């Protein structure tokens, strides 16, 4: 875990440096304090953490949640999706353009998880990659809707926190995967993608990130 923490901390600095020199992509962090729903969500996340304080894997879950959410959200939602979104919506902001940006950034985020082949089977890692594609699209949609990178960071954190809280930190997984597993994951991916697109399309004019990009 120490090596992983050092790697993740260093990766944040590397991402920020590369973004400064290569992309110059603005990271939209400031939340809209008039959006009461996001405040309730953050409160619920904090409440989950507090009530879990005495559980067996609390500190491991807290560590994993933080070191996964911060660098990955900065890189994949803040820099990559933000950059794609600005380029693809430069002339017109449409449902299709935003959905394409979600899809591309989601696939990049998912494929990043093939790094887990170091300690997992290809089949199991592929299932994880597919799930990450869908989750990445949802996180991207949350960023688009909220206009603040802090919200997908909190969402990503609480997801990894709860998962790790239940099972600890798995070291290896070489579980065999069959065709039915792949098919079910395709169904889950389709549902996740549909949720992401619905989040963006629901009151499209209220997507705060698009408003900030338009004013840039």
PDB file of N, CA, C and O in Angstrom, residues 61 157-170:
ATOM      1  N   UNK A  61     -10.096   1.242   3.248  1.00  0.00           N
ATOM      2  CA  UNK A  61     -11.111   1.788   2.347  1.00  0.00           C
ATOM      3  C   UNK A  61     -10.936   3.293   2.160  1.00  0.00           C
ATOM      4  O   UNK A  61     -11.073   3.810   1.046  1.00  0.00           O
ATOM      5  N   UNK A 157     -14.901   8.432  -4.976  1.00  0.00           N
ATOM      6  CA  UNK A 157     -14.372   8.081  -3.652  1.00  0.00           C
ATOM      7  C   UNK A 157     -15.321   7.162  -2.899  1.00  0.00           C
ATOM      8  O   UNK A 157     -14.918   6.122  -2.379  1.00  0.00           O
ATOM      9  N   UNK A 158     -16.597   7.558  -2.828  1.00  0.00           N
ATOM     10  CA  UNK A 158     -17.534   6.790  -2.007  1.00  0.00           C
ATOM     11  C   UNK A 158     -17.789   5.415  -2.611  1.00  0.00           C
ATOM     12  O   UNK A 158     -18.040   4.440  -1.898  1.00  0.00           O
ATOM     13  N   UNK A 159     -17.712   5.303  -3.943  1.00  0.00           N
ATOM     14  CA  UNK A 159     -17.871   4.003  -4.615  1.00  0.00           C
ATOM     15  C   UNK A 159     -16.744   3.058  -4.190  1.00  0.00           C
ATOM     16  O   UNK A 159     -16.999   1.943  -3.731  1.00  0.00           O
ATOM     17  N   UNK A 160     -15.490   3.502  -4.349  1.00  0.00           N
ATOM     18  CA  UNK A 160     -14.349   2.659  -3.992  1.00  0.00           C
ATOM     19  C   UNK A 160     -14.287   2.422  -2.484  1.00  0.00           C
ATOM     20  O   UNK A 160     -13.880   1.352  -2.030  1.00  0.00           O
ATOM     21  N   UNK A 161     -14.682   3.427  -1.719  1.00  0.00           N
ATOM     22  CA  UNK A 161     -14.683   3.301  -0.257  1.00  0.00           C
ATOM     23  C   UNK A 161     -15.615   2.183   0.193  1.00  0.00           C
ATOM     24  O   UNK A 161     -15.229   1.312   0.977  1.00  0.00           O
ATOM     25  N   UNK A 162     -16.845   2.188  -0.325  1.00  0.00           N
ATOM     26  CA  UNK A 162     -17.839   1.194   0.087  1.00  0.00           C
ATOM     27  C   UNK A 162     -17.435  -0.207  -0.373  1.00  0.00           C
ATOM     28  O   UNK A 162     -17.553  -1.183   0.376  1.00  0.00           O
ATOM     29  N   UNK A 163     -16.942  -0.318  -1.620  1.00  0.00           N
ATOM     30  CA  UNK A 163     -16.526  -1.625  -2.143  1.00  0.00           C
ATOM     31  C   UNK A 163     -15.382  -2.201  -1.298  1.00  0.00           C
ATOM     32  O   UNK A 163     -15.400  -3.381  -0.921  1.00  0.00           O
ATOM     33  N   UNK A 164     -14.381  -1.377  -1.007  1.00  0.00           N
ATOM     34  CA  UNK A 164     -13.239  -1.831  -0.217  1.00  0.00           C
ATOM     35  C   UNK A 164     -13.638  -2.111   1.226  1.00  0.00           C
ATOM     36  O   UNK A 164     -13.095  -3.007   1.877  1.00  0.00           O
ATOM     37  N   UNK A 165     -14.599  -1.345   1.728  1.00  0.00           N
ATOM     38  CA  UNK A 165     -15.070  -1.528   3.098  1.00  0.00           C
ATOM     39  C   UNK A 165     -15.650  -2.931   3.300  1.00  0.00           C
ATOM     40  O   UNK A 165     -15.525  -3.523   4.368  1.00  0.00           O
ATOM     41  N   UNK A 166     -16.264  -3.478   2.247  1.00  0.00           N
ATOM     42  CA  UNK A 166     -16.901  -4.785   2.337  1.00  0.00           C
ATOM     43  C   UNK A 166     -15.915  -5.940   2.238  1.00  0.00           C
ATOM     44  O   UNK A 166     -16.073  -6.958   2.899  1.00  0.00           O
ATOM     45  N   UNK A 167     -14.883  -5.783   1.395  1.00  0.00           N
ATOM     46  CA  UNK A 167     -14.036  -6.942   1.088  1.00  0.00           C
ATOM     47  C   UNK A 167     -12.545  -6.710   1.303  1.00  0.00           C
ATOM     48  O   UNK A 167     -11.744  -7.630   1.091  1.00  0.00           O
ATOM     49  N   UNK A 168     -12.152  -5.533   1.713  1.00  0.00           N
ATOM     50  CA  UNK A 168     -10.740  -5.259   1.870  1.00  0.00           C
ATOM     51  C   UNK A 168     -10.075  -5.028   0.530  1.00  0.00           C
ATOM     52  O   UNK A 168     -10.735  -4.792  -0.483  1.00  0.00           O
ATOM     53  N   UNK A 169      -8.757  -5.113   0.523  1.00  0.00           N
ATOM     54  CA  UNK A 169      -7.974  -4.863  -0.686  1.00  0.00           C
ATOM     55  C   UNK A 169      -7.547  -6.185  -1.296  1.00  0.00           C
ATOM     56  O   UNK A 169      -6.621  -6.834  -0.809  1.00  0.00           O
ATOM     57  N   UNK A 170      -8.234  -6.639  -2.383  1.00  0.00           N
ATOM     58  CA  UNK A 170      -7.847  -7.912  -3.001  1.00  0.00           C
ATOM     59  C   UNK A 170      -6.486  -7.807  -3.676  1.00  0.00           C
ATOM     60  O   UNK A 170      -6.182  -6.802  -4.316  1.00  0.00           O
TER      61      UNK A 170
END
